[in-house]
PDB file of C-alpha atoms and ligand atoms in Angstrom:
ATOM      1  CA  UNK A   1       1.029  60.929   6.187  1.00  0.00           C
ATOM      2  CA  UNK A   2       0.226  63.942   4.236  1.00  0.00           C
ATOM      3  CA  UNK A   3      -2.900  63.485   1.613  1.00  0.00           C
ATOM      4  CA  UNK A   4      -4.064  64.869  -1.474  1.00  0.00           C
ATOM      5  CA  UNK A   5      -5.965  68.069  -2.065  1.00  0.00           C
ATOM      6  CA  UNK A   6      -7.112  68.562  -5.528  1.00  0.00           C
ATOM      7  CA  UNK A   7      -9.181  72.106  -5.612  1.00  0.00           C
ATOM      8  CA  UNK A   8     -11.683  71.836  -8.879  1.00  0.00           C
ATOM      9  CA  UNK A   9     -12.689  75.445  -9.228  1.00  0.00           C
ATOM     10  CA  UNK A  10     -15.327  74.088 -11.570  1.00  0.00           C
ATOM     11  CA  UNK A  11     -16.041  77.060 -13.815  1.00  0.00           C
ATOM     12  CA  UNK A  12     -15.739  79.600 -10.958  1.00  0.00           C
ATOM     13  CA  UNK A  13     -12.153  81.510  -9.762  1.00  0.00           C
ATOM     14  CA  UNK A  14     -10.469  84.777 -10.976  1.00  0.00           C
ATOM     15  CA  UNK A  15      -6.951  85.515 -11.078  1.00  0.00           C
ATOM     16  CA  UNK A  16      -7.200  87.142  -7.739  1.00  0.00           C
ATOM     17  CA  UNK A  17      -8.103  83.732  -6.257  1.00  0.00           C
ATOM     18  CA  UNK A  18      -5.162  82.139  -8.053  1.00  0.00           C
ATOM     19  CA  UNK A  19      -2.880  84.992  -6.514  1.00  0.00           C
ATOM     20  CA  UNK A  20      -4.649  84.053  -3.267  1.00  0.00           C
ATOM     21  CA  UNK A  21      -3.528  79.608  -3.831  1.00  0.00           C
ATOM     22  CA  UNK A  22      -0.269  81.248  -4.881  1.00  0.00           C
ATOM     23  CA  UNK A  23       0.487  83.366  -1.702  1.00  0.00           C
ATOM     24  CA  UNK A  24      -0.750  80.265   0.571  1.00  0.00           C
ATOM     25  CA  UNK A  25       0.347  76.831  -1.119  1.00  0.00           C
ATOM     26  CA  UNK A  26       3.385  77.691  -3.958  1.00  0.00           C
ATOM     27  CA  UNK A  27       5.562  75.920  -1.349  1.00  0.00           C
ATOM     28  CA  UNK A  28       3.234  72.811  -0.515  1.00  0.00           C
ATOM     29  CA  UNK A  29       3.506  69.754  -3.045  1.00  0.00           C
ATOM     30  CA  UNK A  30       0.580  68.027  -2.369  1.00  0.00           C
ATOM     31  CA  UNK A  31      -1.993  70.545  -3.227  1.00  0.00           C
ATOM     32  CA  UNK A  32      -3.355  70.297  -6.833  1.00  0.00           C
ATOM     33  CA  UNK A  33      -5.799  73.167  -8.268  1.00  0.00           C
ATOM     34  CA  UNK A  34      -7.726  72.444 -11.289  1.00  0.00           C
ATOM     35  CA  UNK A  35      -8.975  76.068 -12.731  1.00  0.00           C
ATOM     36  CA  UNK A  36     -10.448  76.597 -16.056  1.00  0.00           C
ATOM     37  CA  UNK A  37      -8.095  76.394 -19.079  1.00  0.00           C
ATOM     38  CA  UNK A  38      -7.558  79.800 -18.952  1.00  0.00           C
ATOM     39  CA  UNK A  39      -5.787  80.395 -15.857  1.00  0.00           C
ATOM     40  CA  UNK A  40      -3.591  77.099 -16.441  1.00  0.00           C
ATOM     41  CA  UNK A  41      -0.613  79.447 -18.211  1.00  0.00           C
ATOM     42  CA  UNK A  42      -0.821  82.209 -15.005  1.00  0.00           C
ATOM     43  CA  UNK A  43       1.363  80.214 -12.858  1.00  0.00           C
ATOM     44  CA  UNK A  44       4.531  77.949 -12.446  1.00  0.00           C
ATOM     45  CA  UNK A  45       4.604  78.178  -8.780  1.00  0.00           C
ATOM     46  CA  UNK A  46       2.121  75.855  -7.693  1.00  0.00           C
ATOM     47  CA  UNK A  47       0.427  72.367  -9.080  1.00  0.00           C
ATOM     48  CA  UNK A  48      -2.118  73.283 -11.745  1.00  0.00           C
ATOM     49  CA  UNK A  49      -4.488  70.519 -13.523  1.00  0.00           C
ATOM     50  CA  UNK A  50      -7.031  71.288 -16.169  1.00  0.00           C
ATOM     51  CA  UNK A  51     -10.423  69.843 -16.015  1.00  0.00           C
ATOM     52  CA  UNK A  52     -10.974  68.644 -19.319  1.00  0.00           C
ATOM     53  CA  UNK A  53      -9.124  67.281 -22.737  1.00  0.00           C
ATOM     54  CA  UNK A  54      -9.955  66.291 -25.445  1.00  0.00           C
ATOM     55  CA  UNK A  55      -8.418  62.596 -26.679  1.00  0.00           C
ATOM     56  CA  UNK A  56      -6.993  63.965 -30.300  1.00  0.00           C
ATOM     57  CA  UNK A  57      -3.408  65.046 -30.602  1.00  0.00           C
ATOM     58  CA  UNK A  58      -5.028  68.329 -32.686  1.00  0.00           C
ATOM     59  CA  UNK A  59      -7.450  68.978 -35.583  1.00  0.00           C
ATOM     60  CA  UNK A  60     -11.528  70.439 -36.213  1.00  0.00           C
ATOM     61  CA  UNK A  61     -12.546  70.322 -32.756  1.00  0.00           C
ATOM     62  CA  UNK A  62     -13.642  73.913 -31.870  1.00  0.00           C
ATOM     63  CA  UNK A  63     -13.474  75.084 -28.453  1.00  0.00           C
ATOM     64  CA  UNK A  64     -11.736  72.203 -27.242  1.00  0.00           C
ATOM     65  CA  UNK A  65      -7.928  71.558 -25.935  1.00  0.00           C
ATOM     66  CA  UNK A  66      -5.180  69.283 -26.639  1.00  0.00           C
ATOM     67  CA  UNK A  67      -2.636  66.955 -24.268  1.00  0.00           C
ATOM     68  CA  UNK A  68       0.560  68.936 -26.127  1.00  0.00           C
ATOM     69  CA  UNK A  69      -0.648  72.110 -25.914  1.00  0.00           C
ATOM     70  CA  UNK A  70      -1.520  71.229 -21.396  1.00  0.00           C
ATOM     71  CA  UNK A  71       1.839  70.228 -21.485  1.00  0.00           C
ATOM     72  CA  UNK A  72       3.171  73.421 -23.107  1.00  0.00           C
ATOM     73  CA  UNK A  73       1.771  75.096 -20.104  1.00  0.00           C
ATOM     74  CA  UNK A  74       3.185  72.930 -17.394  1.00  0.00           C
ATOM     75  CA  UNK A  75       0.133  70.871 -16.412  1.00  0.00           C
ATOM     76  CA  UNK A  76       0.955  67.428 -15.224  1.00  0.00           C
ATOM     77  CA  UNK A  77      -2.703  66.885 -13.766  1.00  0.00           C
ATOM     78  CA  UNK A  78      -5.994  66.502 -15.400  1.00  0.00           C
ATOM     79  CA  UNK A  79      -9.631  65.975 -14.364  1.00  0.00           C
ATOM     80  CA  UNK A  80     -11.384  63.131 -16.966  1.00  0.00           C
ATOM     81  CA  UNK A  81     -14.953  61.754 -16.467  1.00  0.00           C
ATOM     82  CA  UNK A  82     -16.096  64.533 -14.240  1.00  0.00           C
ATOM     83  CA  UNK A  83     -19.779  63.911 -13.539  1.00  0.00           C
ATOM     84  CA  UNK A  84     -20.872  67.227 -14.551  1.00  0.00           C
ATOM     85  CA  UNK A  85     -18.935  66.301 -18.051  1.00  0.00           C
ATOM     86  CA  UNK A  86     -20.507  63.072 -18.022  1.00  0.00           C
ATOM     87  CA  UNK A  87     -24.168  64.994 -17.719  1.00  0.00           C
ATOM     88  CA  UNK A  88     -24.261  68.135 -19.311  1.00  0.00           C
ATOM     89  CA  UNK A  89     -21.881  67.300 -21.893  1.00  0.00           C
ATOM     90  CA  UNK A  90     -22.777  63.789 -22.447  1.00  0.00           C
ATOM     91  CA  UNK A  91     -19.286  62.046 -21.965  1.00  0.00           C
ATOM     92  CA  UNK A  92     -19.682  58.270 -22.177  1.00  0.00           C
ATOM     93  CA  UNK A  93     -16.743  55.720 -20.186  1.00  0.00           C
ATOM     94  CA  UNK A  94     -15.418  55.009 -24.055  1.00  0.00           C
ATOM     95  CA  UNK A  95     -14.229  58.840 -24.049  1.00  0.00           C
ATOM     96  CA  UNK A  96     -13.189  58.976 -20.575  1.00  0.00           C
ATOM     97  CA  UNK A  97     -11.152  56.127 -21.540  1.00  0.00           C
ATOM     98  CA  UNK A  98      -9.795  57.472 -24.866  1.00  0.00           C
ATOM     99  CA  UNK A  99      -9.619  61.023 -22.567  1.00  0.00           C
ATOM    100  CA  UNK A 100      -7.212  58.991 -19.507  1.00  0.00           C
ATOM    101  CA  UNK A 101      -5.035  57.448 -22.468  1.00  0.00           C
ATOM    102  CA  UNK A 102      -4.380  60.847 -24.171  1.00  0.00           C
ATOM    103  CA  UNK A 103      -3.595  62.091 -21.364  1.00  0.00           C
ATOM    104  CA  UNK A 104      -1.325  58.944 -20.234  1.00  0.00           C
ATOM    105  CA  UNK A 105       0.552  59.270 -23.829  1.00  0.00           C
ATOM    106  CA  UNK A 106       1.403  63.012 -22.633  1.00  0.00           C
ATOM    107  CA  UNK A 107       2.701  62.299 -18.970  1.00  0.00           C
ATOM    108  CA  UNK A 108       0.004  64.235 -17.586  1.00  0.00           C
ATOM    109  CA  UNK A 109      -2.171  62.445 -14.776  1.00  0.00           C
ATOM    110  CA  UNK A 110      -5.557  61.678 -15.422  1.00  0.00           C
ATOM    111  CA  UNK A 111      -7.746  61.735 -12.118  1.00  0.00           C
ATOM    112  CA  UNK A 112     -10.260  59.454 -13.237  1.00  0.00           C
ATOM    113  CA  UNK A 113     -14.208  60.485 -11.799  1.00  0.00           C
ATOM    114  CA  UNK A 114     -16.299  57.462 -11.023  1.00  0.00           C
ATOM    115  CA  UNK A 115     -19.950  57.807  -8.458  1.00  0.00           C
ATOM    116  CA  UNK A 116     -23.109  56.428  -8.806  1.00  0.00           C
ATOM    117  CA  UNK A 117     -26.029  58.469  -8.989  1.00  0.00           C
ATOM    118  CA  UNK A 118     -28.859  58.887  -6.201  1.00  0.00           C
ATOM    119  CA  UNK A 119     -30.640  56.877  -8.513  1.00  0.00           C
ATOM    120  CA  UNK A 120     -28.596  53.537  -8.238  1.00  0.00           C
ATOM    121  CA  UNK A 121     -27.489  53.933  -4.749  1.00  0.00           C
ATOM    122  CA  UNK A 122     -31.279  54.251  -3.759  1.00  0.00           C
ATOM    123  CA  UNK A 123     -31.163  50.843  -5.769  1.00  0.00           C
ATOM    124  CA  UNK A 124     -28.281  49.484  -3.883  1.00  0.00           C
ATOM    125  CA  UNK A 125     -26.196  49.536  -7.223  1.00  0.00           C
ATOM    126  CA  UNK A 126     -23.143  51.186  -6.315  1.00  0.00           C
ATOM    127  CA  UNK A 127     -20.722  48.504  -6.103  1.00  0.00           C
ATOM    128  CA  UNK A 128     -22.161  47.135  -9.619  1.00  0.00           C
ATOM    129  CA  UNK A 129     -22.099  50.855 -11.632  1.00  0.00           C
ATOM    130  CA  UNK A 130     -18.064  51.657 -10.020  1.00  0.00           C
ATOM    131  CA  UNK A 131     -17.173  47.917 -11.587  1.00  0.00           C
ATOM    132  CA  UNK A 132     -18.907  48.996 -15.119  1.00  0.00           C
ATOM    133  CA  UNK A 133     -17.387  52.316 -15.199  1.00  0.00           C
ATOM    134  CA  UNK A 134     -14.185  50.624 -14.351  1.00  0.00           C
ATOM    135  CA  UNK A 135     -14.154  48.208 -16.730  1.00  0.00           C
ATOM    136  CA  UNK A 136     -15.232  50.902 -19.134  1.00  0.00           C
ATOM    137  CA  UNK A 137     -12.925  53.740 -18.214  1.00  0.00           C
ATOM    138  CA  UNK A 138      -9.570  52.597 -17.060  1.00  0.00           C
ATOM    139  CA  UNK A 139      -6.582  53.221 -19.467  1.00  0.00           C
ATOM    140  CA  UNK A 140      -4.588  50.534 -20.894  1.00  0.00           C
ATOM    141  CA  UNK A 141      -1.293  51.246 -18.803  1.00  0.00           C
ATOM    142  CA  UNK A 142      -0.267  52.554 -15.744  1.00  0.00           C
ATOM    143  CA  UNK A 143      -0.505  55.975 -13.894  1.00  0.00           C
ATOM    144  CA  UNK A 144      -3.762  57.143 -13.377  1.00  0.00           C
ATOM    145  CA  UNK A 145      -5.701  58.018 -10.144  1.00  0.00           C
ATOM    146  CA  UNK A 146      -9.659  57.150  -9.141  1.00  0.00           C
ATOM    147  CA  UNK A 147     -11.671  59.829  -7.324  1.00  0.00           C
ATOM    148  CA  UNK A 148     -14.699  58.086  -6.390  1.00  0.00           C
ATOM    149  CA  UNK A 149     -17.719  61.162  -6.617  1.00  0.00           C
ATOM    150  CA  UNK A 150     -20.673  59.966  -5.573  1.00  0.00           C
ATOM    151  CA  UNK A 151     -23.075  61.835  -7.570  1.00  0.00           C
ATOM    152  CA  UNK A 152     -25.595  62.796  -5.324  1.00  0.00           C
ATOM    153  CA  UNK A 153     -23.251  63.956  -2.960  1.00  0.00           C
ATOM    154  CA  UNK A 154     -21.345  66.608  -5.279  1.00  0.00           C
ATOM    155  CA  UNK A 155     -22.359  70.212  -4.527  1.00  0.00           C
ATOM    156  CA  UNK A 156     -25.353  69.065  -2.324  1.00  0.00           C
ATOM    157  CA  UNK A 157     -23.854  69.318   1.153  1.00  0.00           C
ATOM    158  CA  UNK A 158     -24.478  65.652   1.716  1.00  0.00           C
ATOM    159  CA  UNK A 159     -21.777  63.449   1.834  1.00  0.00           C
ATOM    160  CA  UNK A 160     -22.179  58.993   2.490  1.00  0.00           C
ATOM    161  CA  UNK A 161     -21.366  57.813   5.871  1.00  0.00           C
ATOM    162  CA  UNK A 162     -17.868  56.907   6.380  1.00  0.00           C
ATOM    163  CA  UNK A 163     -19.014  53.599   6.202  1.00  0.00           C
ATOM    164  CA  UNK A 164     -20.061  54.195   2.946  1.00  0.00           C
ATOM    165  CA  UNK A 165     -16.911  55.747   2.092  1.00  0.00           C
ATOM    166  CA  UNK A 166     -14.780  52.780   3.499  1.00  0.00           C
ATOM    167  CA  UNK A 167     -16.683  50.264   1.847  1.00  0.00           C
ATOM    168  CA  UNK A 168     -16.135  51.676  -1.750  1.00  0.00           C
ATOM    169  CA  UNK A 169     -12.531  52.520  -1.279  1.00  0.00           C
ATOM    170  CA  UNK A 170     -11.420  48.943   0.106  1.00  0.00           C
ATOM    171  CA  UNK A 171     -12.760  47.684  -2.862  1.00  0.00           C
ATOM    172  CA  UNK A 172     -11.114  50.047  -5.027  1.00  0.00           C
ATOM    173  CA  UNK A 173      -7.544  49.297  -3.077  1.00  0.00           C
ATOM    174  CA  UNK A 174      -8.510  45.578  -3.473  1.00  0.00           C
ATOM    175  CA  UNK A 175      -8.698  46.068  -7.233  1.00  0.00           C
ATOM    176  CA  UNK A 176      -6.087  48.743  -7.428  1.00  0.00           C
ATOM    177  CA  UNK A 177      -3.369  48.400  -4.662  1.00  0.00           C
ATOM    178  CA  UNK A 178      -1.164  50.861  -6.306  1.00  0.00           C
ATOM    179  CA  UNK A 179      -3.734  53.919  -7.245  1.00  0.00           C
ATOM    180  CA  UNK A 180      -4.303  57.043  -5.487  1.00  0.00           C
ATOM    181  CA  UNK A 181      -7.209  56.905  -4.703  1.00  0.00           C
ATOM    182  CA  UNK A 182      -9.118  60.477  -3.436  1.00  0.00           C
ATOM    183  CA  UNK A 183     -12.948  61.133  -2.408  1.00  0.00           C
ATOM    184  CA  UNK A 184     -14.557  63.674  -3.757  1.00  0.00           C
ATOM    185  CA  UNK A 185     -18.595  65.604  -2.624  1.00  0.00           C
ATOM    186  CA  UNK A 186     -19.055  68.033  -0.351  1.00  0.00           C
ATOM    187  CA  UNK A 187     -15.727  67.941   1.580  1.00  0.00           C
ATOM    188  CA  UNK A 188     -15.715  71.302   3.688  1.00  0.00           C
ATOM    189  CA  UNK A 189     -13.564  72.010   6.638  1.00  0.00           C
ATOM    190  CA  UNK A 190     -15.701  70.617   9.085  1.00  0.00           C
ATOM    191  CA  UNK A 191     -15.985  66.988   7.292  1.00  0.00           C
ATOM    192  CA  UNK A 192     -12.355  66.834   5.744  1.00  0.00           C
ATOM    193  CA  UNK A 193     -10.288  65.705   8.528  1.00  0.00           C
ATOM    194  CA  UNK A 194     -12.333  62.792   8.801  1.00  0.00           C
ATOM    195  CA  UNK A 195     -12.726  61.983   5.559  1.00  0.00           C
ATOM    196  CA  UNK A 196      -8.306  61.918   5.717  1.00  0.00           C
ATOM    197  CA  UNK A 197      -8.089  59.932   8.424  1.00  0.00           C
ATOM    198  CA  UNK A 198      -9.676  56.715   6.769  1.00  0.00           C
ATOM    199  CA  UNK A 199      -6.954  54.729   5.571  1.00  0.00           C
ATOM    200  CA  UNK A 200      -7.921  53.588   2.329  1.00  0.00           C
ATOM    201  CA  UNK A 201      -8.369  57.878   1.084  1.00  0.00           C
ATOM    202  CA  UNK A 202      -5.470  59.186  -0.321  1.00  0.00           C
ATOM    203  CA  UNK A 203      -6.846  62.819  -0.362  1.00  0.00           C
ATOM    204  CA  UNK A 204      -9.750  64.768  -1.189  1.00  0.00           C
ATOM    205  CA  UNK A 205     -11.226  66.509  -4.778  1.00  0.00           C
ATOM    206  CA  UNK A 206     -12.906  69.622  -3.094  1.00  0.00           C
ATOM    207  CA  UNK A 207     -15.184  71.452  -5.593  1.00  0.00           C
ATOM    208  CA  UNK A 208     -17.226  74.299  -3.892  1.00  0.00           C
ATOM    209  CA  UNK A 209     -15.087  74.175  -0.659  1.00  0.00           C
ATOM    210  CA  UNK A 210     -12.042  75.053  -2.834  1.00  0.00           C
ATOM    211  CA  UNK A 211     -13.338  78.447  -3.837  1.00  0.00           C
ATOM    212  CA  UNK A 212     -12.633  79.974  -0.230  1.00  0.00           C
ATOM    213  CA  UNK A 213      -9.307  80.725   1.030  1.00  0.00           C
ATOM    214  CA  UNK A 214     -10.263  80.569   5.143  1.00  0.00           C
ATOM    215  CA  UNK A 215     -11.859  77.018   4.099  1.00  0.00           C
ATOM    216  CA  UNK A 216      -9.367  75.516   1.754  1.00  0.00           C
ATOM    217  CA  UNK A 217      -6.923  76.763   4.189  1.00  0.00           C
ATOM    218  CA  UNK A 218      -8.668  74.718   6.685  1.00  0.00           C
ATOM    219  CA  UNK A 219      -8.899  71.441   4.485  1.00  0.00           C
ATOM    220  CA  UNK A 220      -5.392  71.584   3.539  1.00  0.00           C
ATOM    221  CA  UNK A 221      -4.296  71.576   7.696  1.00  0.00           C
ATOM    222  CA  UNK A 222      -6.629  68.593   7.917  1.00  0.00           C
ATOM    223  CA  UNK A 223      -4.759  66.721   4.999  1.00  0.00           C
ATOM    224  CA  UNK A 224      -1.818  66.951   6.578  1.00  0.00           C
ATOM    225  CA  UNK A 225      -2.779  65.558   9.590  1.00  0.00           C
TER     226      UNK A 225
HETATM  227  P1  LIG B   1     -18.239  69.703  -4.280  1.00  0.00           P
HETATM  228  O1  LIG B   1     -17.742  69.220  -5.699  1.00  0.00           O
HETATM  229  O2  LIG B   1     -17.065  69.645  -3.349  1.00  0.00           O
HETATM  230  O3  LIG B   1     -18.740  71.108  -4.486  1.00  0.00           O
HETATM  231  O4  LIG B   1     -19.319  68.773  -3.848  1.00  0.00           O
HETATM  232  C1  LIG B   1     -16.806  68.190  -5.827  1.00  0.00           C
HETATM  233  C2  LIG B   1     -16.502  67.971  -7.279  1.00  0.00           C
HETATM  234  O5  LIG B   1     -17.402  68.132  -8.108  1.00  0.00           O
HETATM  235  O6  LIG B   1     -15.376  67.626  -7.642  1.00  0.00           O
END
């Protein structure tokens, strides 16, 4: 069965590489790319996501963007909880939670980011922080999906064994039979068909990986192996 590819440019892209996803995947459904805000109006040809929200309908937040005005420009997708939101811009679970139901309220689908850091899995806590941040993070309601970003493996090159990855996503299936559920750190071309074939991995969020056509290209093949 074909998986999910969800490309988070992260702030990096151009319009030329959004002409470039255009040319390649308008046609393919299961290929979701999450650019900065201002690309998400360039195109109706292909899935686009955002990578951010913010949980009020409008109002005195500078710099920020609602669900209505996402929806205005076509997005049905959006990133909440990223880790790099979660550090540099201090986002606790209680707004990724009030961030998922916004977006819930608007039809648009939150992919919800949960990973421990280096820190706690050094510790063996992994299992224990993914059950907080659950708790903490889910939505009230229905319709959301999990990627589960280990922290230390985003933008390192380093990625868990697929033990590791197994382990954590039969106990997210356990808990949430009906999520998609996608992996996310360091998939390239070489790792991603692996990373697809386990069973419980319902597609991949590809951060630096996605900025390269020959190697997106690549991952998307794999996905649809
Ligand atoms: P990476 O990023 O693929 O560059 O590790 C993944 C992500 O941050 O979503």
């Amino acid at each position: 069965m074909q998986k999910w590819v969800v490309a988070n440019w992260k702030m990096n892209g151009s319009k030329n590489l959004l002409n470039e996803y255009k040319k390649i995947f308008q046609k393919h459904e299961k290929l979701i790319v999450c650019t900065p805000f201002i690309y998400l109006g360039e195109s109706a040809e292909i899935n686009l996501g955002a990578q951010n929200i913010h949980w009020q309908p409008k109002g005195a937040y500078t710099g920020e963007v609602s669900a209505s005005m996402l929806v205005e420009f076509g997005v049905k997708y959006c990133l909440v909880g990223h880790s790099e939101r979660r550090q540099h811009f201090h986002e606790t679970n209680t707004d990724v939670r009030a961030k998922a139901e916004t977006c819930l309220g608007a039809d648009i689908m939150p992919i919800i980011c949960i990973g421990e850091t280096l820190e706690q899995y050094e510790a063996n806590q992994t299992h224990e922080v993914l059950e907080r941040q659950l708790a903490e993070c889910l939505p009230r309601g229905q319709g959301f999906w999990i990627a589960y970003e280990p922290v230390w493996a985003i933008g390192t090159g380093i990625t868990p064994t697929t033990d590791e990855i197994s382990e954590v996503h039969s106990m997210l299936r356990e808990k949430l039979p009906n999520t998609t559920l996608l992996y996310g750190g360091s998939v390239n071309g070489d790792n991603a068909a692996t990373i697809f074939s386990m069973p419980n991995v319902d597609g991949a969020l590809v951060g630096g990986a996605s900025l390269d056509m020959a190697t997106i290209t690549k991952i998307y093949s794999a996905s649809a192996k």
